[in-house]
PDB file of C-alpha atoms in Angstrom:
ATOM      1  CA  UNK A   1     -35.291 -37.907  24.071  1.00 51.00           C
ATOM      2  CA  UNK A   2     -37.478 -38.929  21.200  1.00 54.00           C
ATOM      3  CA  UNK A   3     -37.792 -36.081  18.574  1.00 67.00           C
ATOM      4  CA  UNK A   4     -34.084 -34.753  19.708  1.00 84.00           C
ATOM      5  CA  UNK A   5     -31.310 -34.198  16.989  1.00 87.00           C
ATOM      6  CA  UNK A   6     -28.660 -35.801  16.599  1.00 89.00           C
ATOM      7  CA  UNK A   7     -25.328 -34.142  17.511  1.00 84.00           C
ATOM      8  CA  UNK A   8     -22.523 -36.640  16.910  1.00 89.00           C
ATOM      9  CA  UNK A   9     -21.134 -37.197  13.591  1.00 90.00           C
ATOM     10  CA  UNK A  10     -18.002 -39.051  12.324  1.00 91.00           C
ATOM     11  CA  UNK A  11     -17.834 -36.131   9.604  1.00 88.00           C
ATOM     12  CA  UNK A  12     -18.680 -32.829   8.326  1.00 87.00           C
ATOM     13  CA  UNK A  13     -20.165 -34.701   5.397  1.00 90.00           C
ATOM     14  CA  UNK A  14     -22.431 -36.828   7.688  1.00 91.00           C
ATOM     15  CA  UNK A  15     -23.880 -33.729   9.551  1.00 89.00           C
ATOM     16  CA  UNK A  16     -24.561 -32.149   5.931  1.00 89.00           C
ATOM     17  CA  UNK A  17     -26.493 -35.223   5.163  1.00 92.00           C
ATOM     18  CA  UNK A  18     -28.091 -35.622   8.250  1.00 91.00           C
ATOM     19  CA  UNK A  19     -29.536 -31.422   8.180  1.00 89.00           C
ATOM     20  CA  UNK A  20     -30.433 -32.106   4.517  1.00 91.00           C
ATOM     21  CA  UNK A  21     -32.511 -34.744   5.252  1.00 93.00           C
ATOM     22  CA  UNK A  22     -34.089 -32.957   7.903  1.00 91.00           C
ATOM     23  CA  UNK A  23     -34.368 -29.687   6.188  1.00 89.00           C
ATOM     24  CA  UNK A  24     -35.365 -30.381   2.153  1.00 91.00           C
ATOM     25  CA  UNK A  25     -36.920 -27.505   1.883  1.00 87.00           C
ATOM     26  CA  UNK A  26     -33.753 -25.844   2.842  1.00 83.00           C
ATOM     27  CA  UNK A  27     -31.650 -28.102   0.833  1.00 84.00           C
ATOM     28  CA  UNK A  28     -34.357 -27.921  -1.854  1.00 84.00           C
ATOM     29  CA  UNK A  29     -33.947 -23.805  -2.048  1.00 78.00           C
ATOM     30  CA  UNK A  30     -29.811 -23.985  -2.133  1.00 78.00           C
ATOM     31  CA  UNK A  31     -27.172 -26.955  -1.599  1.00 79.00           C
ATOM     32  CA  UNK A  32     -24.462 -24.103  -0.921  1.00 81.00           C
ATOM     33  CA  UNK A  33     -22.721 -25.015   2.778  1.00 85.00           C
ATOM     34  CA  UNK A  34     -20.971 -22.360   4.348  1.00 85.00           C
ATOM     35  CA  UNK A  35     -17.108 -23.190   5.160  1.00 86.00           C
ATOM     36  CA  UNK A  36     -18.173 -21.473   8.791  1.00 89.00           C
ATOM     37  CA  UNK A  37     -17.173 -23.693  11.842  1.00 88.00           C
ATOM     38  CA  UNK A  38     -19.618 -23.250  14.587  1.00 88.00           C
ATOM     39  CA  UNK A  39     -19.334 -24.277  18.411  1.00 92.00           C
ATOM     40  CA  UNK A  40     -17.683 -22.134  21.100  1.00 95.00           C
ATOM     41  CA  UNK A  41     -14.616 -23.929  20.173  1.00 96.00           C
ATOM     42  CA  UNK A  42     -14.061 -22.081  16.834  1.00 96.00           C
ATOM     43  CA  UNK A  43     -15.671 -18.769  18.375  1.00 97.00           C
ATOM     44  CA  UNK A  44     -12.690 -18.531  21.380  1.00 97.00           C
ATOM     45  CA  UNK A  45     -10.193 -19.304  18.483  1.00 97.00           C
ATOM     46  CA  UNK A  46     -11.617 -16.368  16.038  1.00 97.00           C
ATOM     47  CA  UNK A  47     -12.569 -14.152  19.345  1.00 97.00           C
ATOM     48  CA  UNK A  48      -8.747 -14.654  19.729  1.00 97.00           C
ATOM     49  CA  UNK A  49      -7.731 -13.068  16.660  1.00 96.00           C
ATOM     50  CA  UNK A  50      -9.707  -9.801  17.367  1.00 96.00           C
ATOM     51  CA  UNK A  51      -7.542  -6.809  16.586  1.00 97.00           C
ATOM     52  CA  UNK A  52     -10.352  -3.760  18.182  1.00 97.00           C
ATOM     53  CA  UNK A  53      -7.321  -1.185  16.520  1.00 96.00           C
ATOM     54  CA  UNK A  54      -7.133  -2.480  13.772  1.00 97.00           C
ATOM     55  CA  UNK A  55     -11.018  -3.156  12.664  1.00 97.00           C
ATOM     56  CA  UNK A  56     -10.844   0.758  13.372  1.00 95.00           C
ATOM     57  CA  UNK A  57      -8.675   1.792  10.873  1.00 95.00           C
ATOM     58  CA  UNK A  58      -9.846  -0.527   8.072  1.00 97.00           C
ATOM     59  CA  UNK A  59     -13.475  -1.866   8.929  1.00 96.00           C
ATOM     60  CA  UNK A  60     -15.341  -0.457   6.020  1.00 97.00           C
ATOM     61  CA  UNK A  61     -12.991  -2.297   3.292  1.00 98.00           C
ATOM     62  CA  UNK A  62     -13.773  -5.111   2.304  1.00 97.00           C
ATOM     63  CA  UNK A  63     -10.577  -7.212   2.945  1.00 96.00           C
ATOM     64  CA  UNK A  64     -10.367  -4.611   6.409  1.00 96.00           C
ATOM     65  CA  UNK A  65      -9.780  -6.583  10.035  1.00 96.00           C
ATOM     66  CA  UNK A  66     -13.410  -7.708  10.584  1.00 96.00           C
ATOM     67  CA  UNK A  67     -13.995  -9.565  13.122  1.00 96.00           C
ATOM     68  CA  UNK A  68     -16.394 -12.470  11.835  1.00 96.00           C
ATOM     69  CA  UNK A  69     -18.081 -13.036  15.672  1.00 97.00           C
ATOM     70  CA  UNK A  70     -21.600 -12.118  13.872  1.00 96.00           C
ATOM     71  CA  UNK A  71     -22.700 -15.778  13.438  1.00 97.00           C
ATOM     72  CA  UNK A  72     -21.940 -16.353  17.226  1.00 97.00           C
ATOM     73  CA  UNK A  73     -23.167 -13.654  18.389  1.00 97.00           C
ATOM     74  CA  UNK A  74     -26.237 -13.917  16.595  1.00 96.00           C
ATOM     75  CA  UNK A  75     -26.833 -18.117  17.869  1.00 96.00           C
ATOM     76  CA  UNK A  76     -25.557 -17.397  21.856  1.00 96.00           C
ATOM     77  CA  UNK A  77     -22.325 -18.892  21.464  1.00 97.00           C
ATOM     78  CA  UNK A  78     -21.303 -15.416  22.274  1.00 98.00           C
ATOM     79  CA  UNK A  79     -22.569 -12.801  24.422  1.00 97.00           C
ATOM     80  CA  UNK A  80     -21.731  -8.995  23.917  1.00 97.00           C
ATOM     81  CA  UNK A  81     -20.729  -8.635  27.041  1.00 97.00           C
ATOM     82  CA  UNK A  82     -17.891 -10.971  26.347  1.00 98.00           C
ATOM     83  CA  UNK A  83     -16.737  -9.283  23.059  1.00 98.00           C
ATOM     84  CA  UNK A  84     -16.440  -6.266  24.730  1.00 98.00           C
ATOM     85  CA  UNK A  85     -14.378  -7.334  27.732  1.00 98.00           C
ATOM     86  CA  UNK A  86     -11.930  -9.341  24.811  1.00 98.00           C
ATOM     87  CA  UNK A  87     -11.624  -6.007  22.985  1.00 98.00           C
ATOM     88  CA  UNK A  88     -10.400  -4.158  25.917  1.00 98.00           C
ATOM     89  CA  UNK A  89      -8.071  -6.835  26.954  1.00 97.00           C
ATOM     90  CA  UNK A  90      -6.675  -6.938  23.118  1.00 97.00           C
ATOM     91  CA  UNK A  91      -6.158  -2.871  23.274  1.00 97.00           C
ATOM     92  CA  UNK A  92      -3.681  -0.666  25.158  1.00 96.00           C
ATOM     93  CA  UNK A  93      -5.507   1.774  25.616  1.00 97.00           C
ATOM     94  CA  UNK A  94      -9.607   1.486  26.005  1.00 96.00           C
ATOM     95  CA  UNK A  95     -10.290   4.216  22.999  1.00 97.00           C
ATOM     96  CA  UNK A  96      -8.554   2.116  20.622  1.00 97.00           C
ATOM     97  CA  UNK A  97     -11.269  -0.459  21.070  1.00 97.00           C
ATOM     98  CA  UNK A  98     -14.075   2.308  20.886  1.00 97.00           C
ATOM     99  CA  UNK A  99     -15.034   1.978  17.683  1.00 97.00           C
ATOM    100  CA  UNK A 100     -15.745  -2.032  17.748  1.00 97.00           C
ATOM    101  CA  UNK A 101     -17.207  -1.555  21.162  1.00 98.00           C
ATOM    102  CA  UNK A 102     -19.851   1.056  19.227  1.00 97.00           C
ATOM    103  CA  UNK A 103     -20.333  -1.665  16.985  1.00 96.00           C
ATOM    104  CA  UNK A 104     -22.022  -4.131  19.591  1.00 97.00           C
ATOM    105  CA  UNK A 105     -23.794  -0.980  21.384  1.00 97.00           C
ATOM    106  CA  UNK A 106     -25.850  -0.666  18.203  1.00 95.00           C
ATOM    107  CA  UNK A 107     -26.510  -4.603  18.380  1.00 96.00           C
ATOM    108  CA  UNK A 108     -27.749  -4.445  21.696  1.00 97.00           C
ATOM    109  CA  UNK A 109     -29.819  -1.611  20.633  1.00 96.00           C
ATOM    110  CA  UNK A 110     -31.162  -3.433  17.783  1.00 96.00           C
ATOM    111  CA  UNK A 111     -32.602  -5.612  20.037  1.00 96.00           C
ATOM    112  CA  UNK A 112     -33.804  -3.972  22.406  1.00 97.00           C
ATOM    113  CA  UNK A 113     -36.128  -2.055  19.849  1.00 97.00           C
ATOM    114  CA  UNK A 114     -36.779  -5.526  18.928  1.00 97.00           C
ATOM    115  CA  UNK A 115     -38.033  -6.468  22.216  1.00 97.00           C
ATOM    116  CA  UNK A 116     -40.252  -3.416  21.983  1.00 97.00           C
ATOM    117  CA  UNK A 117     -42.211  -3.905  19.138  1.00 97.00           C
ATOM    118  CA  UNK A 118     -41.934  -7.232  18.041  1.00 97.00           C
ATOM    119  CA  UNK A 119     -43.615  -8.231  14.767  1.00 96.00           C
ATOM    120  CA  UNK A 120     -43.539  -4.531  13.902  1.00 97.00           C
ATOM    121  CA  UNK A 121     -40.048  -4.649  12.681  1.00 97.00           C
ATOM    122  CA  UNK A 122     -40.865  -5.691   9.490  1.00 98.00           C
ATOM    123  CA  UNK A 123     -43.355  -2.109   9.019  1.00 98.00           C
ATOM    124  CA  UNK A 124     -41.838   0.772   8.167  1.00 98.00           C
ATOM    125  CA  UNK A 125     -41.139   2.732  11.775  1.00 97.00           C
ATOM    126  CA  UNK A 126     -41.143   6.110   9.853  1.00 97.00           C
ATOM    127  CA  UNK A 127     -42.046   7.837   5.679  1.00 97.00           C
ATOM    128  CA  UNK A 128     -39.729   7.284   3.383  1.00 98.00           C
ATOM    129  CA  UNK A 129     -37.733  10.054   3.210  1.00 97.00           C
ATOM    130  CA  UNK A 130     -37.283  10.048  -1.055  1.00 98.00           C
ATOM    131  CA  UNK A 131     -39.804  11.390  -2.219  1.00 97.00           C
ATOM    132  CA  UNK A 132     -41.421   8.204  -2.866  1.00 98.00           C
ATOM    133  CA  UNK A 133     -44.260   6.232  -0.806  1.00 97.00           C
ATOM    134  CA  UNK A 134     -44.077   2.936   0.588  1.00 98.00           C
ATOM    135  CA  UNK A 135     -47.081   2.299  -2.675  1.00 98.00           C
ATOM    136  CA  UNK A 136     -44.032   3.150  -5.082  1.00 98.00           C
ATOM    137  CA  UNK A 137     -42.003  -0.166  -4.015  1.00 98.00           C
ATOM    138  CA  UNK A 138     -42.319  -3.172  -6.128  1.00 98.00           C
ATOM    139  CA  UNK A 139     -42.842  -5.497  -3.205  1.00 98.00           C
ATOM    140  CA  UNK A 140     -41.139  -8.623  -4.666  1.00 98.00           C
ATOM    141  CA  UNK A 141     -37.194  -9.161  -5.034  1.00 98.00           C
ATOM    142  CA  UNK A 142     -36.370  -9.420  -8.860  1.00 98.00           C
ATOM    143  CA  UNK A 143     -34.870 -12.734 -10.067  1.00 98.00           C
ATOM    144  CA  UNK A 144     -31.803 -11.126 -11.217  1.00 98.00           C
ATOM    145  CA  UNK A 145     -30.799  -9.808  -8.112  1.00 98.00           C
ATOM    146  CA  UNK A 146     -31.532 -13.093  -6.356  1.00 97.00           C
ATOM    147  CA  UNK A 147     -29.286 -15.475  -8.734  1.00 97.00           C
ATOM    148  CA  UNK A 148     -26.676 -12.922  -9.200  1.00 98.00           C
ATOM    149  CA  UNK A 149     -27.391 -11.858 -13.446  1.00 98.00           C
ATOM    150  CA  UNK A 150     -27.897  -8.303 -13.191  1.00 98.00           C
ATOM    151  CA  UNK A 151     -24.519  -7.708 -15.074  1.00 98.00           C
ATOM    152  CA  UNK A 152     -23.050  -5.696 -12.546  1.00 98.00           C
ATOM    153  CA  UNK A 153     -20.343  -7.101 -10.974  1.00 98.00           C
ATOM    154  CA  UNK A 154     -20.054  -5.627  -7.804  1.00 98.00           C
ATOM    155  CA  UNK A 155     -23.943  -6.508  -7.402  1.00 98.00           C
ATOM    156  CA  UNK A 156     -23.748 -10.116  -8.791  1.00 98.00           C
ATOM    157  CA  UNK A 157     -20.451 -10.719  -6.686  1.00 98.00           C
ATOM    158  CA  UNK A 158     -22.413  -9.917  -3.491  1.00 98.00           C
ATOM    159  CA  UNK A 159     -25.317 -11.861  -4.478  1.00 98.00           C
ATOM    160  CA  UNK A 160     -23.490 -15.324  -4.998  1.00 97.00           C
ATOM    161  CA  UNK A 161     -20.946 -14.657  -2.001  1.00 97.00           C
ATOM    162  CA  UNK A 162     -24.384 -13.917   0.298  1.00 97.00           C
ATOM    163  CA  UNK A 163     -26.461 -17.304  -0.708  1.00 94.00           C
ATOM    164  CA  UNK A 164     -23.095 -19.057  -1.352  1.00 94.00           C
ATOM    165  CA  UNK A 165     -21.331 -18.777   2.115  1.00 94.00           C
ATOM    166  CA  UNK A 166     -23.880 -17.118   4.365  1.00 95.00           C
ATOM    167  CA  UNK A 167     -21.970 -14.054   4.879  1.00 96.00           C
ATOM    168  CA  UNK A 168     -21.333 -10.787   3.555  1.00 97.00           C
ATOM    169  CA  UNK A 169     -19.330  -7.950   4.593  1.00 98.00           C
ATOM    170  CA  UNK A 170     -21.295  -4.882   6.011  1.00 97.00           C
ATOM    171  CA  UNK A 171     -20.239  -2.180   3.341  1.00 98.00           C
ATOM    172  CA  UNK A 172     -21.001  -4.911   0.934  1.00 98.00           C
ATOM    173  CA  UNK A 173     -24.336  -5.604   2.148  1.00 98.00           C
ATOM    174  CA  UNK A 174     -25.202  -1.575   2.457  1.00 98.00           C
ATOM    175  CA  UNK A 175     -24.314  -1.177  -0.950  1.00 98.00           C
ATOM    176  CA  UNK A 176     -26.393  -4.185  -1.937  1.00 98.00           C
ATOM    177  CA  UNK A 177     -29.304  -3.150   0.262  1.00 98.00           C
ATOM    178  CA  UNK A 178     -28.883   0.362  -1.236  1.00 98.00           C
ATOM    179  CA  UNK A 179     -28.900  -1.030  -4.547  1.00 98.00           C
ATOM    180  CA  UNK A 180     -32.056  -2.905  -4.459  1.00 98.00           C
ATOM    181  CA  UNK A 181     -33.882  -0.349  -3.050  1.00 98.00           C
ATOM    182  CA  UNK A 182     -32.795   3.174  -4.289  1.00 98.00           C
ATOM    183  CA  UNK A 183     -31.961   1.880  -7.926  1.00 98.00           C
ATOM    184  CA  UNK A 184     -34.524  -0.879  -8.167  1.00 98.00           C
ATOM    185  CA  UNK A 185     -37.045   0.990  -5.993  1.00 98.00           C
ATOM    186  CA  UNK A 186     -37.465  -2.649  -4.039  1.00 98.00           C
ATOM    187  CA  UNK A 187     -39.041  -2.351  -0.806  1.00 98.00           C
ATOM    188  CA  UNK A 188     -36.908  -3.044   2.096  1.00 98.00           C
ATOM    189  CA  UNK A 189     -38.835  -5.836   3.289  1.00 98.00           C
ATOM    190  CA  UNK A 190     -38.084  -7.878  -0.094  1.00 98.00           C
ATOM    191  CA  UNK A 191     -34.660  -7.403   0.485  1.00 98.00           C
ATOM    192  CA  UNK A 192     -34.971  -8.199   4.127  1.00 98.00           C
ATOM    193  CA  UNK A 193     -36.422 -11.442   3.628  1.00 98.00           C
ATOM    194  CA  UNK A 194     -33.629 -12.503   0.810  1.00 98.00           C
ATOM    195  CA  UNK A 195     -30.514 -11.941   3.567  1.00 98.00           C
ATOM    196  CA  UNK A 196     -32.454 -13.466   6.877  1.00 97.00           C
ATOM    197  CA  UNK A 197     -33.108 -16.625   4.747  1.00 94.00           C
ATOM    198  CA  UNK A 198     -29.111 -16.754   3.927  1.00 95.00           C
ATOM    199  CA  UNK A 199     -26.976 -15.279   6.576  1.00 96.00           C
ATOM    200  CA  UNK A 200     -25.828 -17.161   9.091  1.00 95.00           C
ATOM    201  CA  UNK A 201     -25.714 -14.033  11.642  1.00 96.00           C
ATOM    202  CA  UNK A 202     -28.996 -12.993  10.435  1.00 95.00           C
ATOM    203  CA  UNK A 203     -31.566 -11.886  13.213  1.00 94.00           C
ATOM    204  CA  UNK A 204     -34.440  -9.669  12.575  1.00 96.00           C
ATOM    205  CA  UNK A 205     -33.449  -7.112  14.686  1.00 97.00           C
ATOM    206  CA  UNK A 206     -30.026  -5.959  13.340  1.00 96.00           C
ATOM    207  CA  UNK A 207     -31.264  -7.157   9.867  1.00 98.00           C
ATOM    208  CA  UNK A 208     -34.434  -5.546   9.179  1.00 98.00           C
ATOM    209  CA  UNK A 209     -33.704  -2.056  11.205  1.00 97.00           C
ATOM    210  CA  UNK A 210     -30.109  -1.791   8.884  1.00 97.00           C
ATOM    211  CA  UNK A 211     -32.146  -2.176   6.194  1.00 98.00           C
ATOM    212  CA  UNK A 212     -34.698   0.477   7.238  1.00 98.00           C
ATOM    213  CA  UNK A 213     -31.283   2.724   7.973  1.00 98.00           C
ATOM    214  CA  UNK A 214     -30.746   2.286   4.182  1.00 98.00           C
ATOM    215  CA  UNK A 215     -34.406   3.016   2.776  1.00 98.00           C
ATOM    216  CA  UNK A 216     -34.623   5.895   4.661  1.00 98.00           C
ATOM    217  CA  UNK A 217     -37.611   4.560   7.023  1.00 98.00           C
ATOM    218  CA  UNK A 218     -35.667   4.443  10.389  1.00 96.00           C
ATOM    219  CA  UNK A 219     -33.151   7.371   9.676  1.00 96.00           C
ATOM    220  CA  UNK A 220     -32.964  11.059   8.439  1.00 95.00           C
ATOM    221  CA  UNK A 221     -32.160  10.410   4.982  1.00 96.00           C
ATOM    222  CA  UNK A 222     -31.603   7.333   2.377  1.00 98.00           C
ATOM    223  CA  UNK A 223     -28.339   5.794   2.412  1.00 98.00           C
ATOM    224  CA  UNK A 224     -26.703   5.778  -1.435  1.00 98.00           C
ATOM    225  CA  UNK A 225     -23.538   5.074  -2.554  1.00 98.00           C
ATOM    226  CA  UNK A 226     -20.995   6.186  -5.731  1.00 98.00           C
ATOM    227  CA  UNK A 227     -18.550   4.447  -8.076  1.00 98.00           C
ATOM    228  CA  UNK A 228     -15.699   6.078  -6.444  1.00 98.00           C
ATOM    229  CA  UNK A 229     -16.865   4.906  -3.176  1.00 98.00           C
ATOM    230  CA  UNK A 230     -17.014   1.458  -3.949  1.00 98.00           C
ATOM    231  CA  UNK A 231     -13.887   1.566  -5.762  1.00 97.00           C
ATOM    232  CA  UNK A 232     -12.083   2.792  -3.066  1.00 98.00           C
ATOM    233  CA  UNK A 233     -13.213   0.031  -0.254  1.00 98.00           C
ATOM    234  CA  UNK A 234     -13.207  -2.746  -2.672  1.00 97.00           C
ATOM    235  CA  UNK A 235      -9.485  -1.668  -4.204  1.00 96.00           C
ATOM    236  CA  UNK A 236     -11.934  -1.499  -7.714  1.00 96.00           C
ATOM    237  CA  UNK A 237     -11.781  -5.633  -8.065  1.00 97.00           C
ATOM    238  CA  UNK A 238     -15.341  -5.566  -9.900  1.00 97.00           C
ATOM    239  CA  UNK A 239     -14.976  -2.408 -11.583  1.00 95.00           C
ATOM    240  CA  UNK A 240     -11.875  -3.641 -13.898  1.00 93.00           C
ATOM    241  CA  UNK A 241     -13.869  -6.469 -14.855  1.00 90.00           C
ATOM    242  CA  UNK A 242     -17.041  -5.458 -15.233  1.00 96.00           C
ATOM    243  CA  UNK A 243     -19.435  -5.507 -18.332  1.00 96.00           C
ATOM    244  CA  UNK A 244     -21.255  -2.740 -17.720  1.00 97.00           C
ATOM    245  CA  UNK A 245     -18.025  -0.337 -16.046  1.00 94.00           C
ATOM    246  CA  UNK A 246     -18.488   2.293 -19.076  1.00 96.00           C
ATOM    247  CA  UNK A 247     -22.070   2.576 -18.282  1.00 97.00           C
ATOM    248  CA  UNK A 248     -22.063   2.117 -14.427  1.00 98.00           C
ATOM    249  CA  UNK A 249     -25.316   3.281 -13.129  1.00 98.00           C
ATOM    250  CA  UNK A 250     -23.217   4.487  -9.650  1.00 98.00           C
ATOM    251  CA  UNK A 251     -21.013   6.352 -11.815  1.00 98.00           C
ATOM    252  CA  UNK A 252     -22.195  10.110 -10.903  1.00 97.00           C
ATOM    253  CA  UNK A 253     -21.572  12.560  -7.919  1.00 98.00           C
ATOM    254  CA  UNK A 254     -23.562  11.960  -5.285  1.00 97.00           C
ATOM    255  CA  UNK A 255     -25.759  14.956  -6.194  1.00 97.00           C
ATOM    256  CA  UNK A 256     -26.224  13.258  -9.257  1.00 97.00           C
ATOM    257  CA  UNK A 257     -27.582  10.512  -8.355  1.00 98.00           C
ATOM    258  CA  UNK A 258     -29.333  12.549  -5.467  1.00 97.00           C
ATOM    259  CA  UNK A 259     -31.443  13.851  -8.198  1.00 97.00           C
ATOM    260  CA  UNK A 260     -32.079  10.958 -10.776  1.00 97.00           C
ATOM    261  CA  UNK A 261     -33.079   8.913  -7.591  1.00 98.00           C
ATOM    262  CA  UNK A 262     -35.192  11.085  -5.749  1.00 98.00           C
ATOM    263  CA  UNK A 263     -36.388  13.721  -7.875  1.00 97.00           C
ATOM    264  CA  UNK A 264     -39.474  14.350  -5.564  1.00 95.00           C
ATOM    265  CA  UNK A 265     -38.007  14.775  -2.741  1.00 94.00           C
ATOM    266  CA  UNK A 266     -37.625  18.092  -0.624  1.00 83.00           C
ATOM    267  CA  UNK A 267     -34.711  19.660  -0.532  1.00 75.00           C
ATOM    268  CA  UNK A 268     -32.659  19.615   2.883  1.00 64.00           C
ATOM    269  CA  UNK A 269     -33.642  21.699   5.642  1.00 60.00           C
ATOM    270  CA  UNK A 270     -30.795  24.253   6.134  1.00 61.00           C
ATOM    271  CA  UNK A 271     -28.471  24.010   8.890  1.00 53.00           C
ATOM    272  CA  UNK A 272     -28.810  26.246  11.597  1.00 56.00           C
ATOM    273  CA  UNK A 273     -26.893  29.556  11.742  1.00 63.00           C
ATOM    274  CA  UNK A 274     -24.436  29.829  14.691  1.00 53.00           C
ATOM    275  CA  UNK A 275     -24.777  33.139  16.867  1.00 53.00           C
ATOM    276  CA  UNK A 276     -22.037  34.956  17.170  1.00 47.00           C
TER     277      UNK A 276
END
């Protein structure tokens, strides 16, 4: 039909032409093409791989057994229900496919908030819980942080890998999330904006509530991070070569930086005494 795109190319190289010419304002904003295959072809192969035990064991490092089904799951060339029914057929036993099946559960919850409120997902659902007010947020992303020169190289390392390939790991993109907002005092919605208009799994719902999560305005308490922390699930690549590693602003306990970050907020609510 007239107005249709196309959808056969000789090449990969003739289908990057063809989308930049019918996207410039796209190609205009970055030229970067992820090396991502799409088509259910290339999500049966990857779905294949899935190791539910071992994305368990090792899911929050960064080289850890991650699946990489986002992107298809995000465009319909995957459904949920499928993923699931893979990881139990990949496991001996259903529990060792729990935790990636908890995984999709939040997903599906995602959206179903989604489908609830609509539009409202980019409004903060609840306070920030810092001490701060939505007023204290700088409501712009810095340039810095967008072309990857803050001089930290964790920071700068997920910045480039983000707009470069149009994916970033999960612990990478809570500490980056955490990072513009808790150190730069960012709001959310800034930050939401920059990874919807790069990742290739990017939705609204799963996007924009995991970055409330982080700020604190869809969750009990602000998600922050350490030096040790990131050291540990990034086996310390950016640390040993960073500029700024003797004067790492993540270098403090985390009730250092509890304080320096959020010195008006309350202090936790005690925990309930047990009866006897």
């Amino acid at each position: 039909m007239p107005g249709d795109m196309r959808r056969e190319f000789s090449d990969r190289e003739e289908l990057i032409a063809y989308l930049a010419a019918e996207f410039p304002a796209a190609a205009a904003a970055s030229d970067a093409v992820s090396a991502t295959t799409g088509g259910r072809r290339a999500a049966e192969a990857l779905l294949a791989t899935m190791r539910p035990e071992r994305y368990a064991a090792t899911r929050n490092f960064l080289g850890g057994a991650v699946t990489r089904l986002s992107a298809y799951i995000r465009h319909g060339v995957l459904s949920l229900a499928e993923v699931r029914r893979a990881a139990l057929d990949a496991v001996a036993r259903p529990e060792e496919a729990a935790k990636l099946i908890n995984e999709l559960a939040w997903r599906d919850y995602w959206q179903r908030v989604y489908e609830e409120i609509g539009e409202e997902i980019w409004e903060d659902r609840e306070p920030y819980k810092t001490g701060w007010s939505a007023a204290d947020y700088a409501p712009d992303l810095p340039a810095d942080i967008a072309t990857g020169t803050t001089g930290l190289a964790c920071m700068d390392a997920f910045s480039h890998e983000l707009v470069d390939t149009g994916y970033l790991h999960n612990h990478a993109r809570m500490w980056l999330a955490a990072y513009i907002v808790h150190w730069r005092r960012i709001a959310w919605q800034a930050g939401a904006r920059w990874f919807l208009s790069h990742l290739l799994d990017g939705d609204p719902a799963s996007n924009n509530l995991s970055w409330q999560w982080v700020a604190s305005t869809f969750s009990h308490k602000p998600y922050i991070f350490n030096r040790e922390n990131l050291e540990r699930y990034s086996d310390g690549v950016y640390c040993r070569a960073c500029p700024l590693r003797t004067t790492c602003p993540f270098d403090q306990s985390y009730e250092a930086l509890q304080a320096a970050l959020f010195p008006n907020a309350p202090p936790p609510a005690p925990a309930p005494r047990r009866r006897r």
